[in-house]
PDB file of C-alpha atoms in Angstrom:
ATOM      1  CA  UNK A  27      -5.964  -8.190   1.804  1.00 62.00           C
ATOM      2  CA  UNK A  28      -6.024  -8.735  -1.372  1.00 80.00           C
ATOM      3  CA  UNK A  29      -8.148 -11.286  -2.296  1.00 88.00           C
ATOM      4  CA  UNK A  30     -11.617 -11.479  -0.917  1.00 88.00           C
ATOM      5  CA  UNK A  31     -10.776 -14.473   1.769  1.00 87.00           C
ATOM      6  CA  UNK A  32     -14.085 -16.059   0.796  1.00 89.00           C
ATOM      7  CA  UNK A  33     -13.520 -16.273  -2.656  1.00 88.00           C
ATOM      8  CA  UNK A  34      -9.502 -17.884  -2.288  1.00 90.00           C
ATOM      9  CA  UNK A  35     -11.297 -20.498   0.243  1.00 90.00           C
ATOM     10  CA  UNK A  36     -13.835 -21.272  -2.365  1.00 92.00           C
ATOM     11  CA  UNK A  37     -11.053 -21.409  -5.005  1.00 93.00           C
ATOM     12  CA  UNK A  38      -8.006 -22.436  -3.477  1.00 94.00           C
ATOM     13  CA  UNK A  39      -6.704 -24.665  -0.633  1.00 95.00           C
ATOM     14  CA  UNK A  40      -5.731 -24.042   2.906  1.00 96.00           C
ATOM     15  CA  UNK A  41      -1.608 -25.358   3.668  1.00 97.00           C
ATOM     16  CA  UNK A  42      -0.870 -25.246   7.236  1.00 98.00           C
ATOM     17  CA  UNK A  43       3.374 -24.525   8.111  1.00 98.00           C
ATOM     18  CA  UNK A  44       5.168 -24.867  10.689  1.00 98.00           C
ATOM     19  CA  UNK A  45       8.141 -22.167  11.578  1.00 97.00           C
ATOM     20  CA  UNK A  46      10.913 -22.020   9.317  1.00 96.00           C
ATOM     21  CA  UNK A  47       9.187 -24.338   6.195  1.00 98.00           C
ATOM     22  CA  UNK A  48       9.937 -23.212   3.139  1.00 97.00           C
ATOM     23  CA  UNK A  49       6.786 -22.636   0.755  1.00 98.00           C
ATOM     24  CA  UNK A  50       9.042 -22.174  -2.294  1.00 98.00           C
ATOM     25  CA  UNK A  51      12.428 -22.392  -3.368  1.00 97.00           C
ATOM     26  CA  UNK A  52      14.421 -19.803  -5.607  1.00 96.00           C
ATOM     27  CA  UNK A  53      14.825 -20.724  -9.577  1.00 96.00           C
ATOM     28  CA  UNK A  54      11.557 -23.089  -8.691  1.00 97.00           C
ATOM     29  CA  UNK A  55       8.498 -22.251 -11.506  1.00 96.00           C
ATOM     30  CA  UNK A  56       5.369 -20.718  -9.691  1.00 96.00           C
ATOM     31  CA  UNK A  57       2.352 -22.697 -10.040  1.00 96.00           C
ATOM     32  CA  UNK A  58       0.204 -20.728  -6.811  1.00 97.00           C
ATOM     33  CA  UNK A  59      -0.933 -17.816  -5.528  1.00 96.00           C
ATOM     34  CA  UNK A  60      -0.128 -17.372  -2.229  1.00 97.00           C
ATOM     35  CA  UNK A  61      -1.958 -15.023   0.888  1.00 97.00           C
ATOM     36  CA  UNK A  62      -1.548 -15.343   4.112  1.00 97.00           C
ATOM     37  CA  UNK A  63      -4.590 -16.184   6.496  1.00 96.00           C
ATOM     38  CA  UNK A  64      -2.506 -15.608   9.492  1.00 96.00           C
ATOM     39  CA  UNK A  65       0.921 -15.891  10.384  1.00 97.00           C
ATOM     40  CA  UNK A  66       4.240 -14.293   9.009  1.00 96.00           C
ATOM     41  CA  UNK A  67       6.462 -15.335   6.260  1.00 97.00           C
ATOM     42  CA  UNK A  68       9.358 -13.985   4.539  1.00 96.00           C
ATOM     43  CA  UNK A  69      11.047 -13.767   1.146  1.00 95.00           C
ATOM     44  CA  UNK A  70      14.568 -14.613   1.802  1.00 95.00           C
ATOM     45  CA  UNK A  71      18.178 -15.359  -0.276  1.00 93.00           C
ATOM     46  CA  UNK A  72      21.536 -16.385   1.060  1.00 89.00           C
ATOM     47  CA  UNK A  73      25.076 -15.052  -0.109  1.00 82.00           C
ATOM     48  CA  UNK A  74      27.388 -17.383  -0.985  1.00 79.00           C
ATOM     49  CA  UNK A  75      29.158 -16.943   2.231  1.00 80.00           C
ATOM     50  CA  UNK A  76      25.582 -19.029   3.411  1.00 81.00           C
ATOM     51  CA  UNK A  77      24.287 -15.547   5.366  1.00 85.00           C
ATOM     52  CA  UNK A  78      20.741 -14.851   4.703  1.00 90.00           C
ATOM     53  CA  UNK A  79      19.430 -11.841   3.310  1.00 89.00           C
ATOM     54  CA  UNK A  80      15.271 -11.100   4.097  1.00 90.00           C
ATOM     55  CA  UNK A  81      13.987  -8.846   0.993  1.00 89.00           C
ATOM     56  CA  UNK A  82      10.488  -8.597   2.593  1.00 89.00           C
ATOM     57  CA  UNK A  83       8.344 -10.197   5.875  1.00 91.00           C
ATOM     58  CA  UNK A  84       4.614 -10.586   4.896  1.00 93.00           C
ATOM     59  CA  UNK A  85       2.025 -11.375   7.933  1.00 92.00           C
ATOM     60  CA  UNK A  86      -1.965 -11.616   8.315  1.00 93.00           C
ATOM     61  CA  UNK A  87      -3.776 -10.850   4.285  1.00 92.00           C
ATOM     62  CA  UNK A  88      -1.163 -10.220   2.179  1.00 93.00           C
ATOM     63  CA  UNK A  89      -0.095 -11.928  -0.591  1.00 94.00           C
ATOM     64  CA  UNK A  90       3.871 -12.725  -2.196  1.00 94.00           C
ATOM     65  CA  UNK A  91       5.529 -13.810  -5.015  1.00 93.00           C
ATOM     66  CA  UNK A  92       2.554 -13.241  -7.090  1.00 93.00           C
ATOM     67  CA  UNK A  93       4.739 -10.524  -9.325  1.00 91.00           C
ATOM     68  CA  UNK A  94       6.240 -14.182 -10.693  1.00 94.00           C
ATOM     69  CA  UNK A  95       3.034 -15.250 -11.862  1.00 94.00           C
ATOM     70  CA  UNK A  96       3.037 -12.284 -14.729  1.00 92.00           C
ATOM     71  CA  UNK A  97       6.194 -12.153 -15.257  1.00 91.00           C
ATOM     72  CA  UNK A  98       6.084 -16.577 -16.322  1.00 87.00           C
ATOM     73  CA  UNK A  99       9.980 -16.454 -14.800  1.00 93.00           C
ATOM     74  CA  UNK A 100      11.255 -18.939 -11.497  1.00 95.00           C
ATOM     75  CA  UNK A 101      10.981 -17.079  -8.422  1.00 96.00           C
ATOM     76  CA  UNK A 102      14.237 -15.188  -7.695  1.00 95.00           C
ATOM     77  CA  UNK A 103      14.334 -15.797  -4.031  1.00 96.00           C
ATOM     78  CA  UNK A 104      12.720 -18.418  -0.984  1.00 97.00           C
ATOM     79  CA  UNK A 105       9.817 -17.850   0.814  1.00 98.00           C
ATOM     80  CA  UNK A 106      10.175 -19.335   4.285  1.00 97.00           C
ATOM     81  CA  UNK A 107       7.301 -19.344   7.198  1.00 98.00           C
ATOM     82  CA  UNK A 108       9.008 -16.729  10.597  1.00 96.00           C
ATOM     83  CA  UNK A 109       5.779 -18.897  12.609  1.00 97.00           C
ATOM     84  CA  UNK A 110       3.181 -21.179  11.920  1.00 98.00           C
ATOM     85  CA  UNK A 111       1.320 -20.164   9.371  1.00 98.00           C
ATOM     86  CA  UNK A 112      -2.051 -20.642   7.550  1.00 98.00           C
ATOM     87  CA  UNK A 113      -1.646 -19.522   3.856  1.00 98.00           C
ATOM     88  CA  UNK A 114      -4.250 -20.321   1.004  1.00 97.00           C
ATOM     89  CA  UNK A 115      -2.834 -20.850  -2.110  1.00 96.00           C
ATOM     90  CA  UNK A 116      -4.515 -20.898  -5.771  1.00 96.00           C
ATOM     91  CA  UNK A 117      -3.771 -22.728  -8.650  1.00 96.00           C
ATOM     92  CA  UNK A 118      -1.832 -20.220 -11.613  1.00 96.00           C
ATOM     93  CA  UNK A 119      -4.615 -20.479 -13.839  1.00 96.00           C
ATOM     94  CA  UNK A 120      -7.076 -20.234 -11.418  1.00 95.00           C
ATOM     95  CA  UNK A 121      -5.872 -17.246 -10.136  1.00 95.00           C
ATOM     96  CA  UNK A 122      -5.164 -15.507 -13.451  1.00 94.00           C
ATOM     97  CA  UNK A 123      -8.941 -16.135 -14.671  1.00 95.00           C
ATOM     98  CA  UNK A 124     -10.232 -14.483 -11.406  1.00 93.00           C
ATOM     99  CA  UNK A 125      -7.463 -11.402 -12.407  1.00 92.00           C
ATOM    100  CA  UNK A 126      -9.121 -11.484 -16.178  1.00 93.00           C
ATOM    101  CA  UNK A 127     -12.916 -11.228 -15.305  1.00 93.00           C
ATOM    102  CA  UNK A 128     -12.349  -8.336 -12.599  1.00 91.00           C
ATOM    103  CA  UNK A 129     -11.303  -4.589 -13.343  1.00 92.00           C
ATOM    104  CA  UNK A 130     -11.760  -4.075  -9.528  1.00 92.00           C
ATOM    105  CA  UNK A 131      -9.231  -7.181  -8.761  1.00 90.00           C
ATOM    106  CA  UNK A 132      -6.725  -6.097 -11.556  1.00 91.00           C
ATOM    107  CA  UNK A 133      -6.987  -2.292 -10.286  1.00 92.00           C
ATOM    108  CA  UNK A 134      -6.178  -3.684  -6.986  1.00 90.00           C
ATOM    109  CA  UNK A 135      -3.752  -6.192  -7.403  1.00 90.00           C
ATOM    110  CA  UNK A 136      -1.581  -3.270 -10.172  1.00 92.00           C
ATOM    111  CA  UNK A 137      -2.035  -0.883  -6.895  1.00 92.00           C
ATOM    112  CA  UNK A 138      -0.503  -3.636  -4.933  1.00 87.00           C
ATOM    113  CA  UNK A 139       2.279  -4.349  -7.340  1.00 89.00           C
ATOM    114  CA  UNK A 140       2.932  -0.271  -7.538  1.00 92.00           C
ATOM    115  CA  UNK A 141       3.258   0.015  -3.728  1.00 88.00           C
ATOM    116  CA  UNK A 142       6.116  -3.301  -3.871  1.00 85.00           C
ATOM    117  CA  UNK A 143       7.808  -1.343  -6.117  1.00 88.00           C
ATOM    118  CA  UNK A 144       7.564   2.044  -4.557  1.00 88.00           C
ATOM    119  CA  UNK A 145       8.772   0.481  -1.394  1.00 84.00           C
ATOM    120  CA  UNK A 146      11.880  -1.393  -2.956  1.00 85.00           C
ATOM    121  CA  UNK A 147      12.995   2.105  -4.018  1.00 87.00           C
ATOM    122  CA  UNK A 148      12.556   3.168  -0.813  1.00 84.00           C
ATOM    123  CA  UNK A 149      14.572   0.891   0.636  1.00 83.00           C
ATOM    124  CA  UNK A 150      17.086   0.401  -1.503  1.00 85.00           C
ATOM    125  CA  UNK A 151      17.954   4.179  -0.917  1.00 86.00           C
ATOM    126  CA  UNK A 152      18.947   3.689   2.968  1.00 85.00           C
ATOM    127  CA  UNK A 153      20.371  -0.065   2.390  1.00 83.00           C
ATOM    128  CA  UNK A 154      23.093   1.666  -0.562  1.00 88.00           C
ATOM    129  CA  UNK A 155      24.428   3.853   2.510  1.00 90.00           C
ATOM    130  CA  UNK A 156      27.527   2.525   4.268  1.00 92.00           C
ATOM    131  CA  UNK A 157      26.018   3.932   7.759  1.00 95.00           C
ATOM    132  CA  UNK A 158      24.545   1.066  10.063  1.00 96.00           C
ATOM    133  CA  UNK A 159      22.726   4.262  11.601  1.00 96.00           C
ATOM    134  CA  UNK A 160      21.137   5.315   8.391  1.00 95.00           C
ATOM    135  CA  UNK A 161      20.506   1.729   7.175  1.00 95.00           C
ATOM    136  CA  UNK A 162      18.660   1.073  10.221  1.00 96.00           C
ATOM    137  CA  UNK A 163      16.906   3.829  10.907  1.00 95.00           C
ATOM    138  CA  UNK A 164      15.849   4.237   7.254  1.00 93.00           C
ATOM    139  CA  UNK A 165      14.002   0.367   7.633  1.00 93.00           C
ATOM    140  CA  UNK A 166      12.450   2.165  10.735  1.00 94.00           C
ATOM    141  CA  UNK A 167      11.152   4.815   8.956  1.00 92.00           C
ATOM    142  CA  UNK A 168       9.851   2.938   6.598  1.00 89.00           C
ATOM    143  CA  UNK A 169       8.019   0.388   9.101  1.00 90.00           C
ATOM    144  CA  UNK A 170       6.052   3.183  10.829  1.00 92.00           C
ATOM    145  CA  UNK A 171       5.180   5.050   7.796  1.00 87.00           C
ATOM    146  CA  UNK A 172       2.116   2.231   7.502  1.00 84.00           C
ATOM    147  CA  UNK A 173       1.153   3.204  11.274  1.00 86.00           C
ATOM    148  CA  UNK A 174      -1.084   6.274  11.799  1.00 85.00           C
ATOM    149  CA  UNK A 175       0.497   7.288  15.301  1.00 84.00           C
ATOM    150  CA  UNK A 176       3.499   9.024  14.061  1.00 85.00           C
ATOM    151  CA  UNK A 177       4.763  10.357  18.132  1.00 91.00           C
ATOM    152  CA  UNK A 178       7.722   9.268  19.022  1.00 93.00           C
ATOM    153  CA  UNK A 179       8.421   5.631  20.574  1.00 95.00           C
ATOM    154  CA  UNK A 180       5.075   5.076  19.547  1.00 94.00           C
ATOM    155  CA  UNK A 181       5.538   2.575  17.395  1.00 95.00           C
ATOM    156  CA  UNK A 182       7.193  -1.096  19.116  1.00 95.00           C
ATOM    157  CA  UNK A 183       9.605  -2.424  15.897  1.00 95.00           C
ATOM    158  CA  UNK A 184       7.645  -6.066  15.310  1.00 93.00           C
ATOM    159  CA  UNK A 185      10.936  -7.068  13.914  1.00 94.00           C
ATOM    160  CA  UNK A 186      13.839  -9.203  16.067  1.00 94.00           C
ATOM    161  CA  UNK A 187      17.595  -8.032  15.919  1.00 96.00           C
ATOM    162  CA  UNK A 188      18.266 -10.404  13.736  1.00 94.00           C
ATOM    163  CA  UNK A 189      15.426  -9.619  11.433  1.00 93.00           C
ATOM    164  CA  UNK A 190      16.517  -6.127  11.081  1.00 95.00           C
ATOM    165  CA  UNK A 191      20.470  -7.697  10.498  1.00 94.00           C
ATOM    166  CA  UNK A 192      19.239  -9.601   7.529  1.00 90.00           C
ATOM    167  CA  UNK A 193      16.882  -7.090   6.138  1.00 90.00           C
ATOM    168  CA  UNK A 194      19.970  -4.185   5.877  1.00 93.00           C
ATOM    169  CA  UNK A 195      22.557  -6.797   5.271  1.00 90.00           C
ATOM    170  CA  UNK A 196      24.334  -6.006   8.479  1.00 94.00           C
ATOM    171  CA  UNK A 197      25.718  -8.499  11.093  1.00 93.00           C
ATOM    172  CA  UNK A 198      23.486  -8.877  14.374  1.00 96.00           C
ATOM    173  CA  UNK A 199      26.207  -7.494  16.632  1.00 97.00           C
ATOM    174  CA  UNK A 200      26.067  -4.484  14.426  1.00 97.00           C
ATOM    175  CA  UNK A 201      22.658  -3.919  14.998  1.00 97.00           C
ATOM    176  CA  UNK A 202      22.611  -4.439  18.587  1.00 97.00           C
ATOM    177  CA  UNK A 203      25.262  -2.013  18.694  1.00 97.00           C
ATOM    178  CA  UNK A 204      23.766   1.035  16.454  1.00 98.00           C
ATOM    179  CA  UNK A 205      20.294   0.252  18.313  1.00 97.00           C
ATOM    180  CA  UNK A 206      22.325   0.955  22.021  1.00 97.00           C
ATOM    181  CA  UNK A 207      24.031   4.407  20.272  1.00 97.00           C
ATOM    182  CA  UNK A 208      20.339   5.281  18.971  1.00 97.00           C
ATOM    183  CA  UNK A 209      18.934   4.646  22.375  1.00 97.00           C
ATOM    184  CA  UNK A 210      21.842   6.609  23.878  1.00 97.00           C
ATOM    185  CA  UNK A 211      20.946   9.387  21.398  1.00 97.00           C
ATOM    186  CA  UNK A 212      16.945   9.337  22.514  1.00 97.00           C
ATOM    187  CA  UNK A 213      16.083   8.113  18.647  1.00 96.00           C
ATOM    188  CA  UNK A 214      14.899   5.016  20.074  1.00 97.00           C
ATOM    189  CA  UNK A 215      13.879   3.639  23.382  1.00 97.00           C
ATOM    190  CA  UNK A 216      14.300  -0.031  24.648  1.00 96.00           C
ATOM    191  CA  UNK A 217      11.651  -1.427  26.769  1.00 96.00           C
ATOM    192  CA  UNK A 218      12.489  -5.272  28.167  1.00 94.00           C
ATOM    193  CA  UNK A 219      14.334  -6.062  25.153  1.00 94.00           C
ATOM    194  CA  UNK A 220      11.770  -4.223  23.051  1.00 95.00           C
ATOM    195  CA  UNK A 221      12.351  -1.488  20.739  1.00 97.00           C
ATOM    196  CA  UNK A 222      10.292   1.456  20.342  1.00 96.00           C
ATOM    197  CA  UNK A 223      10.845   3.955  17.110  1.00 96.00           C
TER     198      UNK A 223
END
């Protein structure tokens, strides 16, 4: 979390989504910040051919898009609610005066900016590979480096095949596929339609 939950509720306002409601649309101006009481949303784009590419999936206290409010530029992609949702949201300049009479807030929120970063690099090293295999298992790795078990199949994959198709860019089939040749070579095991990594 981010923000102290008390403090936002004090502050801000509660929006309740529904599944698949967008919050905000690409090239739109920010005027919020936005964290997540519970629920899961995620920061999407589509390619011209209309396919949708997830950059990130954000669930229970954490915040997005807030990079945007620094940076005074229109967000560069959607943000669209995976379930219903419960996300407090702060006005701009609300949000920036709570930023400017903090240290601790500013620390936290830069350490929280550093880590987005850090992980885009991450990423963006597997996704630049032409291997589904490496692609995939390179979002894997990066999903149970936040878990502290680290045996293997201990970790189920919280993400649907189609999830993981529009976080690498791939198509679903090719997904489903890779995922069947990593179970066949005992990287991964499926569990009634569940994937453990």
């Amino acid at each position: 979390m981010i923000i102290d939950e008390d403090l936002l509720l004090a502050k801000g306002e509660i929006r309740y989504y529904k599944p698949n409601e967008l919050i905000f649309c690409e090239d739109e101006f920010p005027f919020y910040y936005y964290q997540i009481i519970n629920g899961k949303v995620k920061l999407n784009s589509y390619k011209e051919e209309g396919k949708e590419f997830i950059h990130n999936i954000f669930s229970d206290g954490q915040s997005f898009g807030e990079y945007t409010l620094f940076a005074e530029k229109p967000y560069p992609m959607n943000a669209e609610t995976v379930t219903q949702s419960s996300i407090v949201r702060l006005p701009k300049q609300t949000f920036l005066e709570l930023v400017g009479q903090s240290t601790e807030l500013l620390s936290v929120i830069v350490k929280n900016l550093s880590h987005g970063m850090y992980d885009e690099c991450i990423i963006k090293k597997y996704l630049t590979s032409l291997s589904p295999a490496v692609k995939i298992r390179g979002l894997l790795d990066y999903l149970k480096s936040f878990q502290k078990k680290k045996i293997l199949y201990s970790f189920k994959i919280p993400l649907t095949r189609n999830e993981m198709a529009c976080l690498t860019g791939l198509c679903e089939e090719t997904v489903i596929r890779t995922l069947k040749k990593m179970e066949k070579d005992k990287i991964v095991t499926i569990r009634k339609g569940k994937i453990f990594y």
